[in-house]
PDB file of C-alpha atoms and ligand atoms in Angstrom:
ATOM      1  CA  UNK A   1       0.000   0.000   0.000  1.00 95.00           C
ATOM      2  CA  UNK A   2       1.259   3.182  -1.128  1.00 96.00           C
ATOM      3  CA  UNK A   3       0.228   5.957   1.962  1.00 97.00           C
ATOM      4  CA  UNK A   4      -0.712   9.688   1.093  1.00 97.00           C
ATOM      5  CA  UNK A   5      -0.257  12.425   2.983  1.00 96.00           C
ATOM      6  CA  UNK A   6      -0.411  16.149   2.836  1.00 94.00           C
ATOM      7  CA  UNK A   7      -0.222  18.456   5.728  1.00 93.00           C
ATOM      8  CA  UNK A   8       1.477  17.918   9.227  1.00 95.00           C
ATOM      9  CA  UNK A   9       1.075  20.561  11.691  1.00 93.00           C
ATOM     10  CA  UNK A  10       3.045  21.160  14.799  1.00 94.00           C
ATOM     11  CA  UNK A  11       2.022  19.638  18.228  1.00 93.00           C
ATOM     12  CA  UNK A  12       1.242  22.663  19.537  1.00 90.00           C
ATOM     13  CA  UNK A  13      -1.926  23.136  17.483  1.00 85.00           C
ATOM     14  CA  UNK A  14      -4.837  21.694  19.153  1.00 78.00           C
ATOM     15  CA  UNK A  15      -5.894  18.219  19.184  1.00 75.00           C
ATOM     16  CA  UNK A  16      -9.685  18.949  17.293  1.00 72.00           C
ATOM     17  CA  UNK A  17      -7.736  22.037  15.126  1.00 75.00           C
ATOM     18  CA  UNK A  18      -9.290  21.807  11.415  1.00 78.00           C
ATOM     19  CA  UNK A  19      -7.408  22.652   8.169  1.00 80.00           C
ATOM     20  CA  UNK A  20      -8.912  21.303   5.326  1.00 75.00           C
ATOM     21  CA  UNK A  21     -10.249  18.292   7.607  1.00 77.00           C
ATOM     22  CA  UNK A  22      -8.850  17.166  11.050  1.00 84.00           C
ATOM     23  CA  UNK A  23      -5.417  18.009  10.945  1.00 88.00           C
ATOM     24  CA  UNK A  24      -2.663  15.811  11.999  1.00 94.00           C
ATOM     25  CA  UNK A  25       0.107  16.913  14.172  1.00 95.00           C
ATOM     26  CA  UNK A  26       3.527  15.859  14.314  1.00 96.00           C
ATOM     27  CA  UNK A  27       3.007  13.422  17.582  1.00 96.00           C
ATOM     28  CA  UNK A  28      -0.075  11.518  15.593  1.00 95.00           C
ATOM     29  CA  UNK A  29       2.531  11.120  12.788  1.00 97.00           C
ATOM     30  CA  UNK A  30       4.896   9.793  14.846  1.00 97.00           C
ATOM     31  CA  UNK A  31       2.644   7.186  16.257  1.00 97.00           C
ATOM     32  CA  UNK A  32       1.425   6.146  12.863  1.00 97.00           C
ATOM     33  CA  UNK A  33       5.216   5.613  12.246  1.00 97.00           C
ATOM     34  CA  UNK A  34       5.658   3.632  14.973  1.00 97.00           C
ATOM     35  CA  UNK A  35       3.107   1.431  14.230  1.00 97.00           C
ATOM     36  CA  UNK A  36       4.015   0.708  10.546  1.00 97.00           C
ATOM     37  CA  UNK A  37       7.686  -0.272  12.069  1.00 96.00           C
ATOM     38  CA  UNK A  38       6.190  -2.765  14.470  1.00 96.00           C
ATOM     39  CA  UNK A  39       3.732  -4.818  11.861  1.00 95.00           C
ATOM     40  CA  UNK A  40       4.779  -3.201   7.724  1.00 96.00           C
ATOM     41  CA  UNK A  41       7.954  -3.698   6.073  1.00 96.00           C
ATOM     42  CA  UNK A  42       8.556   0.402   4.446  1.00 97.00           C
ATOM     43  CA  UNK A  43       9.966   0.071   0.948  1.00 96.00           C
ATOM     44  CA  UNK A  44      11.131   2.832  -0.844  1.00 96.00           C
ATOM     45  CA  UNK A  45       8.550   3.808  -3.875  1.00 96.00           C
ATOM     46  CA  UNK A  46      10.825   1.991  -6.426  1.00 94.00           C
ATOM     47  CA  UNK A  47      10.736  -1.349  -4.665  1.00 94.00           C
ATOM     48  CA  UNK A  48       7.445  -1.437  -3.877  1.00 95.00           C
ATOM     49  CA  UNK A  49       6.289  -0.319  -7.117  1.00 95.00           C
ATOM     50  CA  UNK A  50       8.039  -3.717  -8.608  1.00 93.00           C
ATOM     51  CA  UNK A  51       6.705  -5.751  -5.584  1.00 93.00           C
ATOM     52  CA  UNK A  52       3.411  -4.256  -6.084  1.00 93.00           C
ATOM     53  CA  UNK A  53       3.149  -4.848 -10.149  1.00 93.00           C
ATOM     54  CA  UNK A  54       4.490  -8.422 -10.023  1.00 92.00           C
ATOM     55  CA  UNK A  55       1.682  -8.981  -7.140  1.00 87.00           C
ATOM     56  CA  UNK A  56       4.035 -10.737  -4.799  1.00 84.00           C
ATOM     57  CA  UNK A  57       2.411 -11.578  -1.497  1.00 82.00           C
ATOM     58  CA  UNK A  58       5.370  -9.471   0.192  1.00 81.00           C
ATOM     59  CA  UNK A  59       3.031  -6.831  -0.743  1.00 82.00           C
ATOM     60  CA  UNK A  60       0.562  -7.238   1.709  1.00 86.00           C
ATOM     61  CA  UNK A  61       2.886  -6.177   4.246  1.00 91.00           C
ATOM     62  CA  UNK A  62       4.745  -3.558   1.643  1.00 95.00           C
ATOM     63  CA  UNK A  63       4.472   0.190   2.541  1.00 96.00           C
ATOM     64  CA  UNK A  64       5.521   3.260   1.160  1.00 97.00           C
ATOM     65  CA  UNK A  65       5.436   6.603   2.147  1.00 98.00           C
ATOM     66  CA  UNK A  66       4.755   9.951  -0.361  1.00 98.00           C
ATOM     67  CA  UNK A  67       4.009  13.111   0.546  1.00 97.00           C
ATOM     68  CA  UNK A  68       2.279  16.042  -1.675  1.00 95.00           C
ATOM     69  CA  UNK A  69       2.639  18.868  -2.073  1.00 93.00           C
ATOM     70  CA  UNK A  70       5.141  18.561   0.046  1.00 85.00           C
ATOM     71  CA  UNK A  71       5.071  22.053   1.966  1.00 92.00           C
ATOM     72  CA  UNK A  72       8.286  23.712   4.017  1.00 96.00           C
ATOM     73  CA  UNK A  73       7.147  23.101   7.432  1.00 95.00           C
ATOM     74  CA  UNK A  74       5.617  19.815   6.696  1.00 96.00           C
ATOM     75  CA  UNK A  75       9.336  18.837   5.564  1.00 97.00           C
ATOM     76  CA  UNK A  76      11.020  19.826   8.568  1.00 97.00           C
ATOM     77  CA  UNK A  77       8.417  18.039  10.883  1.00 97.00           C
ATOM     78  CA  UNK A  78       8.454  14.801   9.140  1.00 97.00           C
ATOM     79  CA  UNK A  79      12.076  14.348   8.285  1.00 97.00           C
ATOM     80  CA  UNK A  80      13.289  13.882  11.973  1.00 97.00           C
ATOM     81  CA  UNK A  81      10.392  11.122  12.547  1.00 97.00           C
ATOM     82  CA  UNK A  82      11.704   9.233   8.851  1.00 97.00           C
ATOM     83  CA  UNK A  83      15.379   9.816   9.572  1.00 95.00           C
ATOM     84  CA  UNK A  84      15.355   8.532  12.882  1.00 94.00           C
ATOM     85  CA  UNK A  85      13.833   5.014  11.700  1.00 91.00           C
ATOM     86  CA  UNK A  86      15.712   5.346   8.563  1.00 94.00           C
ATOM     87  CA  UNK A  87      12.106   4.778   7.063  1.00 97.00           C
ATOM     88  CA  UNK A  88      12.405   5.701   3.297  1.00 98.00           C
ATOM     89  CA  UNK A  89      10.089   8.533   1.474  1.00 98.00           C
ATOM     90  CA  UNK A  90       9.077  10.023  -2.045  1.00 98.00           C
ATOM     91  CA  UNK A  91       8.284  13.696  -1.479  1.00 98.00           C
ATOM     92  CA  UNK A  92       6.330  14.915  -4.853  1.00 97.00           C
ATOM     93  CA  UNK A  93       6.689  18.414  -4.515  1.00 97.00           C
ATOM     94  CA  UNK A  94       5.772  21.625  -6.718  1.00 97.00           C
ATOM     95  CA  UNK A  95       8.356  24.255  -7.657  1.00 97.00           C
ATOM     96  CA  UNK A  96       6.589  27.379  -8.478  1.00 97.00           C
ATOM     97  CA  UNK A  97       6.984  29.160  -5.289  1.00 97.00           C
ATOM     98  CA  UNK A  98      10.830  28.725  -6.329  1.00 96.00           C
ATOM     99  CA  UNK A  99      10.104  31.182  -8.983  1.00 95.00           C
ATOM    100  CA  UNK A 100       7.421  33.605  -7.230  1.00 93.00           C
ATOM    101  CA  UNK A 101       7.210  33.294  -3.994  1.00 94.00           C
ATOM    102  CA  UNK A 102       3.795  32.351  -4.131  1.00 94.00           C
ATOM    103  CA  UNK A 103       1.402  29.700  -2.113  1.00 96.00           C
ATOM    104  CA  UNK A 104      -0.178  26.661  -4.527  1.00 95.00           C
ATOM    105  CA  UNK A 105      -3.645  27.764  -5.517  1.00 95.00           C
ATOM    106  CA  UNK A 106      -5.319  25.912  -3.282  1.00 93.00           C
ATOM    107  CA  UNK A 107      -3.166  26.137  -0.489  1.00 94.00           C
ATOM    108  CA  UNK A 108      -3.870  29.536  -0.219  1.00 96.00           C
ATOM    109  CA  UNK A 109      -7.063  28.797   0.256  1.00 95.00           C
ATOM    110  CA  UNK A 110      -6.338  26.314   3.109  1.00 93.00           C
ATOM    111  CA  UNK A 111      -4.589  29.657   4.487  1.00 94.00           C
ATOM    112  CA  UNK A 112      -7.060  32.224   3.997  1.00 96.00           C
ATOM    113  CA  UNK A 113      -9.902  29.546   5.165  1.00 94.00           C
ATOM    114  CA  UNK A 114      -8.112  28.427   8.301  1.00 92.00           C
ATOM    115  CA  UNK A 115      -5.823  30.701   9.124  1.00 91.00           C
ATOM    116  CA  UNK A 116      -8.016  33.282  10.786  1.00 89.00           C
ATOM    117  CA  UNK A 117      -6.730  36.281   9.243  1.00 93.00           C
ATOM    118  CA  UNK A 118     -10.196  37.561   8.315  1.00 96.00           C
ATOM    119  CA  UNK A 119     -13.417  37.147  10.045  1.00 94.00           C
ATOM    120  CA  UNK A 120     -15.254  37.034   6.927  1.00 95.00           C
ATOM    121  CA  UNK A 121     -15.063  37.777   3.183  1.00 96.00           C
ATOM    122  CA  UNK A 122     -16.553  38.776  -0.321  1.00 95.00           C
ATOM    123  CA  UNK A 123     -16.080  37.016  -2.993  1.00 93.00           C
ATOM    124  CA  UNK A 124     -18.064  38.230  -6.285  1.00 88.00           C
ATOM    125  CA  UNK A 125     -20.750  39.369  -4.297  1.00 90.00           C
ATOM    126  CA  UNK A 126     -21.009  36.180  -1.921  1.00 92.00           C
ATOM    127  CA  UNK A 127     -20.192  36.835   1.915  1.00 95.00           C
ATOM    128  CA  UNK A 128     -18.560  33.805   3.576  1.00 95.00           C
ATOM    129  CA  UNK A 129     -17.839  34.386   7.053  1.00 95.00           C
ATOM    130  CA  UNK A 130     -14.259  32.810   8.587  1.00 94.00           C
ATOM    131  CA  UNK A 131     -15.356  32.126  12.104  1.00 92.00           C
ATOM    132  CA  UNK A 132     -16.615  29.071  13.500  1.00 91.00           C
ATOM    133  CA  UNK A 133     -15.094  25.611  12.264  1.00 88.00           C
ATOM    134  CA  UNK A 134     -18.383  24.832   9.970  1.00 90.00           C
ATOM    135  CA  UNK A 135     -18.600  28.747   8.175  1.00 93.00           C
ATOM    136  CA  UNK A 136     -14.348  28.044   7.818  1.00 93.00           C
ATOM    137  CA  UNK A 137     -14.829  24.592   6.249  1.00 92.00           C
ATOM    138  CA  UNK A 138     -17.913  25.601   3.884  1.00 94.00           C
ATOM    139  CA  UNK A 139     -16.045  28.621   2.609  1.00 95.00           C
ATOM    140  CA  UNK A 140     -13.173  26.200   1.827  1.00 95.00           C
ATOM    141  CA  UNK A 141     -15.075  23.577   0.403  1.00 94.00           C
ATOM    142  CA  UNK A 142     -17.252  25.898  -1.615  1.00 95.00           C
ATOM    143  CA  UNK A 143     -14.020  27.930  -3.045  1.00 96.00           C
ATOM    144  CA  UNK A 144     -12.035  24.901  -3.723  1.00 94.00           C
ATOM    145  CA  UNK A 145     -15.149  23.845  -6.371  1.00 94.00           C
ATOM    146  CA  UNK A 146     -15.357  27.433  -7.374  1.00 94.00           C
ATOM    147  CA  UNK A 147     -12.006  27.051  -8.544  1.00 93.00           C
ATOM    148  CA  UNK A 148     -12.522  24.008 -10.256  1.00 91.00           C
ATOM    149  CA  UNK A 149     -15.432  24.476 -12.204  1.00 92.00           C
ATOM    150  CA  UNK A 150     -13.832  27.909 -12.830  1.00 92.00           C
ATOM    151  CA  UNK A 151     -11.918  26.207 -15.419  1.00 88.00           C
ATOM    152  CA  UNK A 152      -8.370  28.217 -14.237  1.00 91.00           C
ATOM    153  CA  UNK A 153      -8.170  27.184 -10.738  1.00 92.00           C
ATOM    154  CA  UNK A 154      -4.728  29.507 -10.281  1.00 93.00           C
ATOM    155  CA  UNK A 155      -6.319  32.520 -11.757  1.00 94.00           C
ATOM    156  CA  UNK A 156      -9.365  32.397  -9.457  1.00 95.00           C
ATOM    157  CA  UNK A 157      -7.027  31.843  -6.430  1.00 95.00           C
ATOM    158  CA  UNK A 158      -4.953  34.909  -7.963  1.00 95.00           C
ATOM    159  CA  UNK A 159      -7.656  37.029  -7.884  1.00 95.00           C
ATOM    160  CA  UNK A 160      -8.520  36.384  -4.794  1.00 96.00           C
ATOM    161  CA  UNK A 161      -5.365  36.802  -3.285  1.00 96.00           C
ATOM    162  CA  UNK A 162      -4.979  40.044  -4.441  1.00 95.00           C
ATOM    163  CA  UNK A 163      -8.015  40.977  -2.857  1.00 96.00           C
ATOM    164  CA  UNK A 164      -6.788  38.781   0.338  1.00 97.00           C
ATOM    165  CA  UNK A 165      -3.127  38.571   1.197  1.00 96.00           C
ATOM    166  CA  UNK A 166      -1.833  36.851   3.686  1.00 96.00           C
ATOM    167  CA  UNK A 167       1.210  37.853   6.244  1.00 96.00           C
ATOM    168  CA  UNK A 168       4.510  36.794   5.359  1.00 95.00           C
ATOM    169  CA  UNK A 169       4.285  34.184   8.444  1.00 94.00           C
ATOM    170  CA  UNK A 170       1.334  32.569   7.503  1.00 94.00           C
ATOM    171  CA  UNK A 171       2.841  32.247   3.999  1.00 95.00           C
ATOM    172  CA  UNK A 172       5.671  30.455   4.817  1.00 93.00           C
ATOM    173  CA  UNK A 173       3.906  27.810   6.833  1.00 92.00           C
ATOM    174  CA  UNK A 174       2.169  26.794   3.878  1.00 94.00           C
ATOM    175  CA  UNK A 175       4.804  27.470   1.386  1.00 96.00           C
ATOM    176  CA  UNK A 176       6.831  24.444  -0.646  1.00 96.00           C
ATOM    177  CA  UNK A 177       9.844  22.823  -0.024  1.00 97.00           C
ATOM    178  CA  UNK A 178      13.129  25.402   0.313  1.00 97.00           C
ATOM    179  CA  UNK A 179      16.162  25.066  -1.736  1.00 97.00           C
ATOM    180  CA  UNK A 180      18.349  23.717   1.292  1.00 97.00           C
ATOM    181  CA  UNK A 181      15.090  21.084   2.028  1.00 97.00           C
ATOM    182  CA  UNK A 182      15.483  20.201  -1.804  1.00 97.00           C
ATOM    183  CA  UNK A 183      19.287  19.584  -1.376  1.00 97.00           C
ATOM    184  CA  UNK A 184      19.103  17.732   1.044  1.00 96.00           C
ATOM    185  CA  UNK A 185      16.479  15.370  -0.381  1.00 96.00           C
ATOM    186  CA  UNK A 186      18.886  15.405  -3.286  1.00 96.00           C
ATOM    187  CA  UNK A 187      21.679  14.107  -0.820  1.00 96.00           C
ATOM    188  CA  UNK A 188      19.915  11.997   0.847  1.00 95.00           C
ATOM    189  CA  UNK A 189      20.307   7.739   0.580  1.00 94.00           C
ATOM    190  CA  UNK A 190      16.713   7.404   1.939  1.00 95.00           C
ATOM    191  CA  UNK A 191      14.347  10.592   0.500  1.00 97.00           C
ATOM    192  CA  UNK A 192      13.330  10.686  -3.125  1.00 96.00           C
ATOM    193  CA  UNK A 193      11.688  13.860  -4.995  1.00 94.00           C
ATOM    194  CA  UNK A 194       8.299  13.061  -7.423  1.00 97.00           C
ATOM    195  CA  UNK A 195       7.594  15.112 -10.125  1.00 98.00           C
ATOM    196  CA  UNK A 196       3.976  16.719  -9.293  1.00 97.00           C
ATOM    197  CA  UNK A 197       3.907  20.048 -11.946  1.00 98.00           C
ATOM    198  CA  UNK A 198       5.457  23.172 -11.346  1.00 97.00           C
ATOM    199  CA  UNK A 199       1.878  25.298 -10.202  1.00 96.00           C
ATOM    200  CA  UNK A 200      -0.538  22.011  -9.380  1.00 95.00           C
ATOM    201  CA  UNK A 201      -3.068  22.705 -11.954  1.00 94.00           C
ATOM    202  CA  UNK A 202      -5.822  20.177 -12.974  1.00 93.00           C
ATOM    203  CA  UNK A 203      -4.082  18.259 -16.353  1.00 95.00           C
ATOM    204  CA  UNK A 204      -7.570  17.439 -17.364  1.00 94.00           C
ATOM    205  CA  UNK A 205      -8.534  21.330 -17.724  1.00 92.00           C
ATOM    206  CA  UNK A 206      -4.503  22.143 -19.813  1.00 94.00           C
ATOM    207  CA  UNK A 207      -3.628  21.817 -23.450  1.00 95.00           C
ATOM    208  CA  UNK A 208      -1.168  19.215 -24.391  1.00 97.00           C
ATOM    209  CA  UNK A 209       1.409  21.655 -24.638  1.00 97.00           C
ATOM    210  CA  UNK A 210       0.692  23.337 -21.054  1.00 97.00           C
ATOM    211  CA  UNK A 211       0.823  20.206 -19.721  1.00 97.00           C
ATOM    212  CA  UNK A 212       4.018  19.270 -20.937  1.00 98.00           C
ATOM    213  CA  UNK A 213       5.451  22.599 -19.621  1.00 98.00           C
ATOM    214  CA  UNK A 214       4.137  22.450 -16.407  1.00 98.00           C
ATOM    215  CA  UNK A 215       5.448  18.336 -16.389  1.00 98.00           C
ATOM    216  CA  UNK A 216       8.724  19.068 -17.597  1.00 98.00           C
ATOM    217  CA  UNK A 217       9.585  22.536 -15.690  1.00 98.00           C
ATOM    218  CA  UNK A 218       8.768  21.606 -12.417  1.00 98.00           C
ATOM    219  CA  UNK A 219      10.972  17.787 -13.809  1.00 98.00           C
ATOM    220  CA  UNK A 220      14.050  20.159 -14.521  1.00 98.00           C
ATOM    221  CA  UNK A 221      14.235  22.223 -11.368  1.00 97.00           C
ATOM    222  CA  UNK A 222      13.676  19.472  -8.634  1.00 97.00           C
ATOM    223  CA  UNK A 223      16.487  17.497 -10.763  1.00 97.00           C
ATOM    224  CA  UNK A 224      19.244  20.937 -11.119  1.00 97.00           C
ATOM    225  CA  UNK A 225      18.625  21.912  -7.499  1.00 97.00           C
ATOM    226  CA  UNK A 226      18.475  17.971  -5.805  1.00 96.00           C
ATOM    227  CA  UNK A 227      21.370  16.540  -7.785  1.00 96.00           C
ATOM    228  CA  UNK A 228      19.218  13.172  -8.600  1.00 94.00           C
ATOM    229  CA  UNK A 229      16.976  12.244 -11.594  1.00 95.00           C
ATOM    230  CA  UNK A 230      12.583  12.314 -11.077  1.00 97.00           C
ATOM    231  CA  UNK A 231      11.471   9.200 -12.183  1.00 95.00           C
ATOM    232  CA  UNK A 232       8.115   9.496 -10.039  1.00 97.00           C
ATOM    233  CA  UNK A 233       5.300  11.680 -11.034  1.00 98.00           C
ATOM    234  CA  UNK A 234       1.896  12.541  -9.201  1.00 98.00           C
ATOM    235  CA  UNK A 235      -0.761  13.698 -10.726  1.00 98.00           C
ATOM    236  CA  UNK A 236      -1.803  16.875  -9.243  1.00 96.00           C
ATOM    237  CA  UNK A 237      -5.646  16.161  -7.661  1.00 92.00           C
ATOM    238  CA  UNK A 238      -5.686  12.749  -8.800  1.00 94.00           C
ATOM    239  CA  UNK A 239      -6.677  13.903 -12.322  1.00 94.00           C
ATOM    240  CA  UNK A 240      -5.329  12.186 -15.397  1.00 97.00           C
ATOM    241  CA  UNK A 241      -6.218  10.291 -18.654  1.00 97.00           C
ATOM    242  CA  UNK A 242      -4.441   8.138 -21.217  1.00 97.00           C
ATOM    243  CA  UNK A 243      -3.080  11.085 -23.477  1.00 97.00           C
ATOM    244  CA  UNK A 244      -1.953  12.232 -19.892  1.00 98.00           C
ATOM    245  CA  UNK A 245       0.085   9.557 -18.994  1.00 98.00           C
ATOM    246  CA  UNK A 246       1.666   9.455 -22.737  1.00 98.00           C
ATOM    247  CA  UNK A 247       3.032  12.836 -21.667  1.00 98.00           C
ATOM    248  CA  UNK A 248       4.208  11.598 -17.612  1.00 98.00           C
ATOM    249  CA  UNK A 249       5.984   9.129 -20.152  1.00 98.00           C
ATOM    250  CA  UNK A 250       7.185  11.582 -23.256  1.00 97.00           C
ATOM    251  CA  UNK A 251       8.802  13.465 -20.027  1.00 97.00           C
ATOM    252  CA  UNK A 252      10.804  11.014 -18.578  1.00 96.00           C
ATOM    253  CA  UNK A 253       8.755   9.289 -15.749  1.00 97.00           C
ATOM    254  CA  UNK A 254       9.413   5.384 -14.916  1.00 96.00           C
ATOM    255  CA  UNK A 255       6.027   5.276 -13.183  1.00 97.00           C
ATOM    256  CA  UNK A 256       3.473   7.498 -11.664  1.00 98.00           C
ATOM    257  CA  UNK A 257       1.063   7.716  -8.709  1.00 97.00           C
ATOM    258  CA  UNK A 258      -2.430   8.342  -9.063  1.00 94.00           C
ATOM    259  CA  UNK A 259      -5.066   8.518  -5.782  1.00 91.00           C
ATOM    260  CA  UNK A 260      -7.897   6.328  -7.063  1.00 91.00           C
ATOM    261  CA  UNK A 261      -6.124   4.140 -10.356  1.00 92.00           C
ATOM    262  CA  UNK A 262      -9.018   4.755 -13.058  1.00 95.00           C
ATOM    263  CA  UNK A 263      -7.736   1.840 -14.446  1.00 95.00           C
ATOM    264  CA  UNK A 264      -6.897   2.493 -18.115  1.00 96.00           C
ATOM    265  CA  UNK A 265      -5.060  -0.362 -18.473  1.00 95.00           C
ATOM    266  CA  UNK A 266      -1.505   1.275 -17.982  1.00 96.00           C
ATOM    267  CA  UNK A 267      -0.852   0.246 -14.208  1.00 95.00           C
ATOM    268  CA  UNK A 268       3.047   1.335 -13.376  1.00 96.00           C
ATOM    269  CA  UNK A 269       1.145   4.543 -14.419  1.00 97.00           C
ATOM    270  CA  UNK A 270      -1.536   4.458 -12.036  1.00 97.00           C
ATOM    271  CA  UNK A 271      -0.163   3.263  -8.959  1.00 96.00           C
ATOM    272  CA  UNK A 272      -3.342   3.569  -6.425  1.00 95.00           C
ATOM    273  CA  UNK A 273      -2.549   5.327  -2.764  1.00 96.00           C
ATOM    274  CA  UNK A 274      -4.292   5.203   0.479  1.00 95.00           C
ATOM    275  CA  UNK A 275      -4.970   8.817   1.445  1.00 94.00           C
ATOM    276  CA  UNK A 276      -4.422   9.278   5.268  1.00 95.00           C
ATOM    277  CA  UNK A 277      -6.243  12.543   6.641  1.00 91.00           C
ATOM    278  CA  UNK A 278      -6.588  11.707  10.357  1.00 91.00           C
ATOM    279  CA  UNK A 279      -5.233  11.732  13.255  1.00 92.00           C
ATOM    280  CA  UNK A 280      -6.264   8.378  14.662  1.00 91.00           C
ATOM    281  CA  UNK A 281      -5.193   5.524  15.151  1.00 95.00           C
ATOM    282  CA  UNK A 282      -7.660   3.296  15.219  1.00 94.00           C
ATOM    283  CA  UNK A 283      -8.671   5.018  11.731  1.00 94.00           C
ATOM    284  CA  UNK A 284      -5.377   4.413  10.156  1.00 95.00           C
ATOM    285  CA  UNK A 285      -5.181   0.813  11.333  1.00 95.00           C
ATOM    286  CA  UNK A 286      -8.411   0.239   9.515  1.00 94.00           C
ATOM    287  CA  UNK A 287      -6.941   1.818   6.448  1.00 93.00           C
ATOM    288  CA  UNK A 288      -4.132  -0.166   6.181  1.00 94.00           C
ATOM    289  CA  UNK A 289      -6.128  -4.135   6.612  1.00 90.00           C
ATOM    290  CA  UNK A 290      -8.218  -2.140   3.446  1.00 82.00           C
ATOM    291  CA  UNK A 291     -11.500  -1.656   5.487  1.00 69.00           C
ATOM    292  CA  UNK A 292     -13.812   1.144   3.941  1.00 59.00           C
TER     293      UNK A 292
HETATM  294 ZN1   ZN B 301      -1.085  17.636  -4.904  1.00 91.33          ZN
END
């Protein structure tokens, strides 16, 4: 099983603390971790990939652990936990922010939504009000589809933040991985980098050519900065298609991860994850022995 995650916060956010969903802190990592070293054997992506496709029974107990979006802070909570059980990972991070200084799309929106920074706001005419958990979750939910059906999900979260910003501290907890963090993945015997675009748009909603660009710039930076070829690729949101993965494959990619495989008949290019998105235990137990 291939594990997802996004987000870590710190421990000193509170337990029932929302972002996105129930938010999981640095100590519920851990003890996830701790866990998968008592009963899972953690591969790194590569091996399990091949132990995966050739549907060895190793694979039942076969983990691996990728992160997306793979955000500054997140790094530098996580890579303690991983280094100190020498427990391999594939970070597939986004470069943009290299170039701009800018939050992902919809991480800004995570920001702006959870963040607290305004107790309410106006979007084309529609008040959503940033104060209780529910108003902060339904503003979220309702912008992240905005942006979607939008059909540019970057220039709708543009706009906005123009009309929105955010303080330079806020920014940087959500921003991506620094140049030092993608050294040091680059020097490291147990991190890998995956390829996951350069601003996280939807594929589905890009030309051919966009796509390729936004494949193969965000390819070239983690590989000039980290020292070590990208053979990984995520596709950003879970979204791709055949003519998709042709590209993932025109670019360079040995395999790719998708979140639910779509199954088009192309499986080293739709390796299926487990998303984890809470804290608990009990949860993630279930998650891993596959139950619903
Ligand atoms: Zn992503």
């Amino acid at each position: 099983m291939i594990l997802e995650y996004h987000l870590i916060f710190p421990d000193s956010h509170p337990r029932d603390t929302w972002n996105a969903g129930n938010i999981i802190r640095v100590k519920d990592f851990a003890r996830q971790m701790r866990y998968l070293k008592k009963h899972y054997q953690i591969l790194p992506l590569d091996d399990y990939a091949e132990v995966f496709l050739s549907q060895s029974p190793q694979s039942k107990r076969a983990i691996a652990l990728t992160f997306d979006d793979c955000g500054q802070r997140t790094f530098s909570l996580v890579e303690p936990v991983l280094s100190q059980e020498h427990f391999p990972a594939t970070f597939f991070a986004n470069t943009s922010h290299l170039k701009d200084g800018k939050l992902l799309w919809f991480t800004y929106f995570n920001a702006l939504c959870f963040e607290k920074s305004y107790s309410s706001i106006n979007i084309k005419g529609r008040e959503y009000l940033l104060q209780t958990k529910q108003q902060c979750f339904h503003a979220w939910q309702d912008l992240i589809h905005q942006a979607q059906i939008s059909g540019d999900a970057i220039a709708y979260s543009e706009a906005i933040s123009a009309k929105y910003p955010l303080s330079a501290e806020i920014i940087e907890n959500y921003l991506g991985l620094t140049e030092k963090q993608i050294k040091n993945i680059g020097s490291s015997a147990h991190f890998a980098f995956g390829g996951h675009t350069h601003h996280h748009p939807y594929l589905t909603q890009l030309s051919p050519e966009k796509q390729q660009e936004e494949i193969i710039e965000n390819k070239r930076l983690l590989e000039q900065i980290g020292g070590k070829p990208v053979r990984y690729f995520a596709y950003p949101g879970g979204k791709y298609s055949l003519p998709i993965i042709d590209i993932v494959k025109a670019c360079g990619f040995s395999a790719a991860c998708a979140e639910k495989s779509l199954n088009l008949g192309e499986p080293r290019f739709e390796l299926p994850r487990t998303g984890i998105y809470s804290p608990s235990l009990i949860k993630f137990i279930l998650k891993l022995i596959r139950v619903p």
